[in-house]
CSV table of C-alpha atoms and ligand atoms in Angstrom, one decimal:
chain,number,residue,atom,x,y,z
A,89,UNK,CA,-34.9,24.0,-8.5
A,90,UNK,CA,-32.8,23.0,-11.7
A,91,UNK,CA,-31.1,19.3,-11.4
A,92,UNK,CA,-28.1,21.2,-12.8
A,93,UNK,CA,-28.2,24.4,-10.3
A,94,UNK,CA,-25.2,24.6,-7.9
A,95,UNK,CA,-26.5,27.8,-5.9
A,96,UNK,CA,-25.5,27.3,-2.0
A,97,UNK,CA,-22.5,25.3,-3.8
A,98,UNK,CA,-18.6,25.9,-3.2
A,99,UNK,CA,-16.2,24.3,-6.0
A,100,UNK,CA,-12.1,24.2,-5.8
A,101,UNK,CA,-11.2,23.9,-9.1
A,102,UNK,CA,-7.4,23.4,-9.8
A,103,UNK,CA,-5.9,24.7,-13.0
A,104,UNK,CA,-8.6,27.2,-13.4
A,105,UNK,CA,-6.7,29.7,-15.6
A,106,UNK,CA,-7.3,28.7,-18.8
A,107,UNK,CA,-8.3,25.5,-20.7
A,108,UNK,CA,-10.4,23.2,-19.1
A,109,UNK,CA,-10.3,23.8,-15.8
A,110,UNK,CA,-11.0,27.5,-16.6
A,111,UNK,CA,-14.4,26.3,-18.4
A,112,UNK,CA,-15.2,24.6,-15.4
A,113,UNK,CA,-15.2,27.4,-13.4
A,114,UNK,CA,-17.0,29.6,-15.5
A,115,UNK,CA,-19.5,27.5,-16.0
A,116,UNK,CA,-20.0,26.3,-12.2
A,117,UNK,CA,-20.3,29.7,-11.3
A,118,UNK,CA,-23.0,30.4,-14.1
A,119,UNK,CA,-24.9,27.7,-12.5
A,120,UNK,CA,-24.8,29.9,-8.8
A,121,UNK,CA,-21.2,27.8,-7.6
A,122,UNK,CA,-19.2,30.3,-5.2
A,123,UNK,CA,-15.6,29.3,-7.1
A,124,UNK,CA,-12.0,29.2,-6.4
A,125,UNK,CA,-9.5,30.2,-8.9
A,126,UNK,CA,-5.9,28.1,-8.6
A,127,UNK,CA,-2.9,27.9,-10.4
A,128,UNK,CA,0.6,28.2,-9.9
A,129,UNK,CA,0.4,31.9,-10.8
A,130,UNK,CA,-1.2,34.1,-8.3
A,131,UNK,CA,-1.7,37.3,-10.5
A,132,UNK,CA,-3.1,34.9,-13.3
A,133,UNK,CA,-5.7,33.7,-10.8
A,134,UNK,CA,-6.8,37.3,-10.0
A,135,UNK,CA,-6.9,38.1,-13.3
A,136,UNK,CA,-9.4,35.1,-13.7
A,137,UNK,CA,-11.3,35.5,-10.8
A,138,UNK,CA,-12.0,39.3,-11.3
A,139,UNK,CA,-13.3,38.4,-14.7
A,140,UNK,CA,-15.8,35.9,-13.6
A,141,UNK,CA,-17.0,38.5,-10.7
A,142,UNK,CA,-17.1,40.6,-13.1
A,143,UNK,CA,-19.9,38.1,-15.2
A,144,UNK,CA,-21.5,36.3,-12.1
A,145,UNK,CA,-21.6,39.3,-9.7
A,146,UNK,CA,-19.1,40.2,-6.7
A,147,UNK,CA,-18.1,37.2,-4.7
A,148,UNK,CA,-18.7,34.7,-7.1
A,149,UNK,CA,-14.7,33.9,-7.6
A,150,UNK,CA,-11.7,34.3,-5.1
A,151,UNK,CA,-8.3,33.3,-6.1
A,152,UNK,CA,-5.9,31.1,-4.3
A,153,UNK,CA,-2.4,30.1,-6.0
A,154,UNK,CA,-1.4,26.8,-5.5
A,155,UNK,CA,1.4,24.4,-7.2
A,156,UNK,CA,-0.2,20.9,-7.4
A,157,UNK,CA,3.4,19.3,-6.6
A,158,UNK,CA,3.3,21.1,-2.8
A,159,UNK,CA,1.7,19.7,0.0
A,160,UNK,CA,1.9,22.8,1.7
A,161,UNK,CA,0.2,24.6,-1.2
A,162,UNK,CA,-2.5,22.8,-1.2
A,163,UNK,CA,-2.9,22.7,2.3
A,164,UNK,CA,-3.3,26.8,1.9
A,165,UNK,CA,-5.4,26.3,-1.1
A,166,UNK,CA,-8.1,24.4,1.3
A,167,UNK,CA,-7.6,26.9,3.8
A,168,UNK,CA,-8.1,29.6,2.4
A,169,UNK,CA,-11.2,28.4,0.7
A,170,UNK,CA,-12.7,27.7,3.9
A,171,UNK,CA,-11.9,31.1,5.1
A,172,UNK,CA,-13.4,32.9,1.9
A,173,UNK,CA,-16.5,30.3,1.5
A,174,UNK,CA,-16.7,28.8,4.7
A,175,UNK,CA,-16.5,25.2,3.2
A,176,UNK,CA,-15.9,23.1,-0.1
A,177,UNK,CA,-18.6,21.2,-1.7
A,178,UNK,CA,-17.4,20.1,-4.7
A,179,UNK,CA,-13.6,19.5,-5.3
A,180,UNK,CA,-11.9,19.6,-9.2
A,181,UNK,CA,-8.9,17.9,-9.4
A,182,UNK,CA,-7.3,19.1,-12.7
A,183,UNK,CA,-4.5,20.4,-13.1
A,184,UNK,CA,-1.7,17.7,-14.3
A,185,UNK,CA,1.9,17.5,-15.3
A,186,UNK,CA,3.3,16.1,-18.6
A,187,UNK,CA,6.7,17.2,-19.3
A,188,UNK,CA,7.7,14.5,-21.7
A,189,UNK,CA,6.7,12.8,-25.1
A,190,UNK,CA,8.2,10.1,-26.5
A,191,UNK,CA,9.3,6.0,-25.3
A,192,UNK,CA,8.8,5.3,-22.1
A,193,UNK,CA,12.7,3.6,-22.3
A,194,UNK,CA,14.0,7.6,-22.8
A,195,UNK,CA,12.1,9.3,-19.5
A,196,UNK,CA,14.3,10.3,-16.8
A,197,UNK,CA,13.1,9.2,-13.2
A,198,UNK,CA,12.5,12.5,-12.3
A,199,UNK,CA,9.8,13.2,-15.4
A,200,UNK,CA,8.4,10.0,-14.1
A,201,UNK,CA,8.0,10.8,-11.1
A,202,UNK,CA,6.9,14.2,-11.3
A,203,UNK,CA,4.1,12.9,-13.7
A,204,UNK,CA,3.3,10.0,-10.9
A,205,UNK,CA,3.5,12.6,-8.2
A,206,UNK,CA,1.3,15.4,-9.7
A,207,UNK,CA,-1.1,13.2,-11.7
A,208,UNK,CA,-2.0,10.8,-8.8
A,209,UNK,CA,0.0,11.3,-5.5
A,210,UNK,CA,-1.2,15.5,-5.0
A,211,UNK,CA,-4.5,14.5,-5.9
A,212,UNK,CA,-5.2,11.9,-2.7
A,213,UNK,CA,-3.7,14.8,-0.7
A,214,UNK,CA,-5.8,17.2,-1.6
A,215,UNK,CA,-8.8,14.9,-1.8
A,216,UNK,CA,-7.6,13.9,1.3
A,217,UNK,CA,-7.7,17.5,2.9
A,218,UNK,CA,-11.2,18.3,2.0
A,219,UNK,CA,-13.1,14.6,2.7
A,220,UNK,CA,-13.3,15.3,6.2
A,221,UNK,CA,-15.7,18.3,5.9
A,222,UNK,CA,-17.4,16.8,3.6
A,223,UNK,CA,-18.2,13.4,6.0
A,224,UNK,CA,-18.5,15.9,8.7
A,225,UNK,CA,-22.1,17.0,6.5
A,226,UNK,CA,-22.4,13.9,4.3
A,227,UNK,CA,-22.2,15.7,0.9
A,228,UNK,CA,-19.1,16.1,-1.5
A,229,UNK,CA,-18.2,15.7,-4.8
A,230,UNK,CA,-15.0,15.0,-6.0
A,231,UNK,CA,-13.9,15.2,-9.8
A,232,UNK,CA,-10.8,14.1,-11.3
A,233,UNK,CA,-9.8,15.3,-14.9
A,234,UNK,CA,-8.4,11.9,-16.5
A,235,UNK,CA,-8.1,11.7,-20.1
A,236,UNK,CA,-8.8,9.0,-22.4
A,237,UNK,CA,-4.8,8.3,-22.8
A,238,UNK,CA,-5.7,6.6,-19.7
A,239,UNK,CA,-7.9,4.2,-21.6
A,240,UNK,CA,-5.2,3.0,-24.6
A,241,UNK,CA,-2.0,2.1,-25.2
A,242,UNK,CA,0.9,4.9,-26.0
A,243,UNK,CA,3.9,5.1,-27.8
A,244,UNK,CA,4.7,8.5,-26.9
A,245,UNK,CA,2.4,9.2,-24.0
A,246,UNK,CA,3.1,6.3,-21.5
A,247,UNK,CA,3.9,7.2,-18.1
A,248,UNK,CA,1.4,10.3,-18.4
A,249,UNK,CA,-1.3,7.5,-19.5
A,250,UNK,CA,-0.1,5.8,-16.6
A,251,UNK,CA,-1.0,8.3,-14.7
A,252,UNK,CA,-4.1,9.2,-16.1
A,253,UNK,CA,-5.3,5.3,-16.0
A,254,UNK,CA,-4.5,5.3,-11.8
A,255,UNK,CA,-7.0,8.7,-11.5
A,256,UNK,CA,-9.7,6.1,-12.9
A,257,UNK,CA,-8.8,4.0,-10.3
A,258,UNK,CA,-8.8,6.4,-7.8
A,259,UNK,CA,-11.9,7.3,-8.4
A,260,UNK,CA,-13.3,3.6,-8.1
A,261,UNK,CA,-10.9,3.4,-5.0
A,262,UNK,CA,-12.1,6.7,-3.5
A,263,UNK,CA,-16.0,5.9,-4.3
A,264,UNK,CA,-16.1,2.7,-2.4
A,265,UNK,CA,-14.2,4.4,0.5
A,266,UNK,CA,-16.3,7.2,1.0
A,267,UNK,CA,-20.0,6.3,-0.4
A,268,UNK,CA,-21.1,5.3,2.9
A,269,UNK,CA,-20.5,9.1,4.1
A,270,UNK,CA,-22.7,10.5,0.6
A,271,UNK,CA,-19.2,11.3,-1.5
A,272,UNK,CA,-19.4,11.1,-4.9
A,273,UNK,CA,-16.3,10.6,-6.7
A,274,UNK,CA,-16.2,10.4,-10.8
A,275,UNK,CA,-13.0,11.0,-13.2
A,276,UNK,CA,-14.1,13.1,-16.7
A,277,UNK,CA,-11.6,11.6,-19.3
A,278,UNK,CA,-11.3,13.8,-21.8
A,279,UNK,CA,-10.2,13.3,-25.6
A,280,UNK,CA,-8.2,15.5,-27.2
A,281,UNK,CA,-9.2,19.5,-26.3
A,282,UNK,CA,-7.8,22.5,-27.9
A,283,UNK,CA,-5.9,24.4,-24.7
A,284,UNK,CA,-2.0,24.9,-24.4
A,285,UNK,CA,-1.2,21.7,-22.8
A,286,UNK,CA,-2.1,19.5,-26.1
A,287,UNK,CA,-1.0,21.9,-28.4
A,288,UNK,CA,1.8,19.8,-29.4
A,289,UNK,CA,-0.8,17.7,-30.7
A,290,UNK,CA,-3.2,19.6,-32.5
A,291,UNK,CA,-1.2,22.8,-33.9
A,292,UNK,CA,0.7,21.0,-36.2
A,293,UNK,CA,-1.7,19.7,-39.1
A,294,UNK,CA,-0.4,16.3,-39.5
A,295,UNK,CA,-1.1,15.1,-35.9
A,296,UNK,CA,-4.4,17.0,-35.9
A,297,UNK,CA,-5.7,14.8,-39.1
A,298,UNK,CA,-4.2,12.0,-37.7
A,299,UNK,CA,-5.7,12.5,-34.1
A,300,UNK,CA,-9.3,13.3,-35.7
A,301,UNK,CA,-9.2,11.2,-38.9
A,302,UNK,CA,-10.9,8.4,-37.5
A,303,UNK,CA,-13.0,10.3,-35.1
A,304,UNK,CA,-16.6,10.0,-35.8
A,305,UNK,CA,-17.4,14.0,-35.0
A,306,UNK,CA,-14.3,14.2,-37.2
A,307,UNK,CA,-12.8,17.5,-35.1
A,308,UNK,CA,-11.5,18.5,-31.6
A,309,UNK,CA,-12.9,19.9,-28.7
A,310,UNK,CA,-12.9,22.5,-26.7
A,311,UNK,CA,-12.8,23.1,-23.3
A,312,UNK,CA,-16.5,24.6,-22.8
A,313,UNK,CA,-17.6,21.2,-24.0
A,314,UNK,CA,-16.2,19.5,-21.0
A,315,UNK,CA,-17.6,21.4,-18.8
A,316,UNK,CA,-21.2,20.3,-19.1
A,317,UNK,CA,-20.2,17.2,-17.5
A,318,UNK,CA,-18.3,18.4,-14.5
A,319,UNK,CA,-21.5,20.8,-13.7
A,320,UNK,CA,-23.4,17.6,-13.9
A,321,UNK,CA,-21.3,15.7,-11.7
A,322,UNK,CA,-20.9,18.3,-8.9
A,323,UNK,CA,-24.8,19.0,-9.0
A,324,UNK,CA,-28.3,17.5,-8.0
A,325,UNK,CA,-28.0,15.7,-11.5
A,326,UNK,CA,-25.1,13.5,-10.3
A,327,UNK,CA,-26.3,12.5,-6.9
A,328,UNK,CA,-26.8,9.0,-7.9
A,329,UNK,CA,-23.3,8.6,-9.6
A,330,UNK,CA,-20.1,7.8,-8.4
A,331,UNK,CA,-16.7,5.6,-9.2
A,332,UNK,CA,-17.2,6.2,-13.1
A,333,UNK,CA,-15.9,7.6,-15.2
A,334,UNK,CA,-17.1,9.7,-18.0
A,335,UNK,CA,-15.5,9.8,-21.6
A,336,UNK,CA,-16.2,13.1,-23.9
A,337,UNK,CA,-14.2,12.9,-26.9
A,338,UNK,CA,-16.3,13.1,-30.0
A,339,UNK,CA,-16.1,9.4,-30.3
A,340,UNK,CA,-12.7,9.0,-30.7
A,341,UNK,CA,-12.4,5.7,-28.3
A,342,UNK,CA,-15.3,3.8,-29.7
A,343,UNK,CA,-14.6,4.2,-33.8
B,59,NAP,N1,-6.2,19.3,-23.5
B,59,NAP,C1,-6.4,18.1,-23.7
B,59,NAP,O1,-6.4,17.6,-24.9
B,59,NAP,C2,-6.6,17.1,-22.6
B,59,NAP,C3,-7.1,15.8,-22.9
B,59,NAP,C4,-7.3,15.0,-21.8
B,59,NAP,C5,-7.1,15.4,-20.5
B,59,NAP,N2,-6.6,16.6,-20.3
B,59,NAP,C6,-6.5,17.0,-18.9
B,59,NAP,O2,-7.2,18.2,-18.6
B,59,NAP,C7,-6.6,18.8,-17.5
B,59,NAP,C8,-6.4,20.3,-17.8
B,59,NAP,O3,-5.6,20.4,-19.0
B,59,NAP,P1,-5.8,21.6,-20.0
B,59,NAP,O4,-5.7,21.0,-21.4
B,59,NAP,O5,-7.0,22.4,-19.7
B,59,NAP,O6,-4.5,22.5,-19.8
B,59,NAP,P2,-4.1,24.0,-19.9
B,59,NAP,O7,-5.1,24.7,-20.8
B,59,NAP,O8,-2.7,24.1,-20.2
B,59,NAP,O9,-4.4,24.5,-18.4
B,59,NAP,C9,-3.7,24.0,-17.3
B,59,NAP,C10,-4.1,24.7,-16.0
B,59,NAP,O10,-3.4,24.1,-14.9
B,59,NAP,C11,-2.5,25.0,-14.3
B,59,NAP,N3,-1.3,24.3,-13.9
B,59,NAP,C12,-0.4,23.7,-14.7
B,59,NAP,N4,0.6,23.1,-13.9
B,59,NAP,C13,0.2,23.3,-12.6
B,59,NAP,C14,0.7,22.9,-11.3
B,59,NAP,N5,1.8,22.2,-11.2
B,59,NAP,N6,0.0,23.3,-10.2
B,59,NAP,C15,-1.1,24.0,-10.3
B,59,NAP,N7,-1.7,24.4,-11.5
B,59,NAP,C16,-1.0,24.1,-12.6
B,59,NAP,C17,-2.2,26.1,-15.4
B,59,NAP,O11,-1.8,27.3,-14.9
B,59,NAP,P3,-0.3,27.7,-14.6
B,59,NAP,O12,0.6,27.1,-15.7
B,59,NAP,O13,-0.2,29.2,-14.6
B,59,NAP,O14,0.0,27.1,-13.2
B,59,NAP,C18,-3.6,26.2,-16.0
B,59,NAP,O15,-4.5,26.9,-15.2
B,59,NAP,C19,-5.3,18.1,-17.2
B,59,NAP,O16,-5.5,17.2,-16.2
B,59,NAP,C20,-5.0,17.3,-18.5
B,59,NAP,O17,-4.3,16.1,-18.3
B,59,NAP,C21,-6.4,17.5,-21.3
């Protein structure tokens, strides 16, 4: 058997439309995962699903829509997961809000708090929903998309780097609590990736040189290059790793 094969595997992965998460699932499911497709947009998610059967063979993908910022949603999300899989092994927290650039004196409390409450508070509940199977068989693996805004200071990015600095600690927090029961819990911080959600700051020249200028691989990602690592994480080869978390950004932190 591979260390990276994930046959007999079932992954939740939030946000799965497109960027990131999207990559993700494509290639968990190329490594043998049985996937779930979620977003806030349940035609989206069929779409998405139907493609990867359509790769992987029948049965590979189901789709469940779920908003991050309900409860109740992602109640359903685990739920119906269960029903279609039968259980979750390996949980992908990454979908995340950011509705607001610029000082941290000009957000309203309700951007902050939707930021707080997506980024950090809907992860622990859906983490939350799925940690019992997983102590009920002693195996789980729990990723959390960070970024490495998490990691620096911000001038324009502050309550979202908040937010993405807690999921670190979440993990650490999470790890501890649930190691004794074999759950793994790692954050993937990610630098800057070309998907819709950064856009703002890669598509317009300026904040693309300034955001790569010092980079040592002196470019961007993309999303298939985060992937690797979650695959990692939520197979055999991560079995030994938990409460870390795992920077991919062409060497932007470190230069
Ligand atoms: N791109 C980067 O440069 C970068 C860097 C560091 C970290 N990250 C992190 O990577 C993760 C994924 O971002 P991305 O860049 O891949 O974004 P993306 O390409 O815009 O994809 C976001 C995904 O999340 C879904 N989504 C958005 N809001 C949601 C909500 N409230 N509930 C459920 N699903 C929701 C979107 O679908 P719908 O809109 O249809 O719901 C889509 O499937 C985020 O945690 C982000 O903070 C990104």
């Amino acid at each position: 058997m591979s260390l990276f094969d994930m046959k007999g595997k079932v992954a939740v992965i939030t946000g799965s439309t497109r960027g990131i998460g999207r990559a993700i699932a494509e290639r968990m499911a190329e490594h043998g995962a049985k996937v779930v497709i979620s977003s806030r947009k349940a035609d989206v998610c069929e779409e998405v699903a139907k493609e990867i059967n359509g790769k992987f063979g029948k049965g590979t993908a189901v789709a469940v829509a779920a908003n991050i910022s309900s409860k109740e949603n992602l109640q359903n999300l685990v739920d119906e997961s269960n029903r279609a899989f039968g259980k979750i092994d390996v949980l992908v927290c990454n979908a995340a809000s950011n509705p607001y650039y610029g000082p941290l004196a000009g957000i309203s409390d309700d951007q902050f708090r939707k930021i707080l409450e997506n980024n950090i508070v809907a992860n622990n509940w859906l983490i939350s929903m799925v940690v019992p199977q997983m102590i009920e068989r002693k195996d789980g693996s729990i990723i959390i998309v960070s970024s490495i805004g998490g990691l620096k200071g911000s001038t324009i990015l502050g309550a979202y780097a908040i937010s993405k600095a807690a999921d670190m600690q979440l993990a650490r927090n999470l790890a501890c609590e649930y190691g004794k029961h074999n759950i793994r819990v790692n954050c993937i911080a990610p630098g800057l990736i070309k998907t819709d959600f950064a856009k703002a700051l890669w598509d317009n020249p300026e904040n693309l040189k300034a955001s790569t200028a010092r980079s040592p691989l002196q470019r961007i990602g993309i999303p298939d290059e985060i992937a690797g690592c979650a695959v990692l994480m939520g197979s055999k080869a991560g079995d030994f790793m938990t409460g870390q978390t795992v920077v991919i950004d062409g060497g932007a932190t470190i230069s």
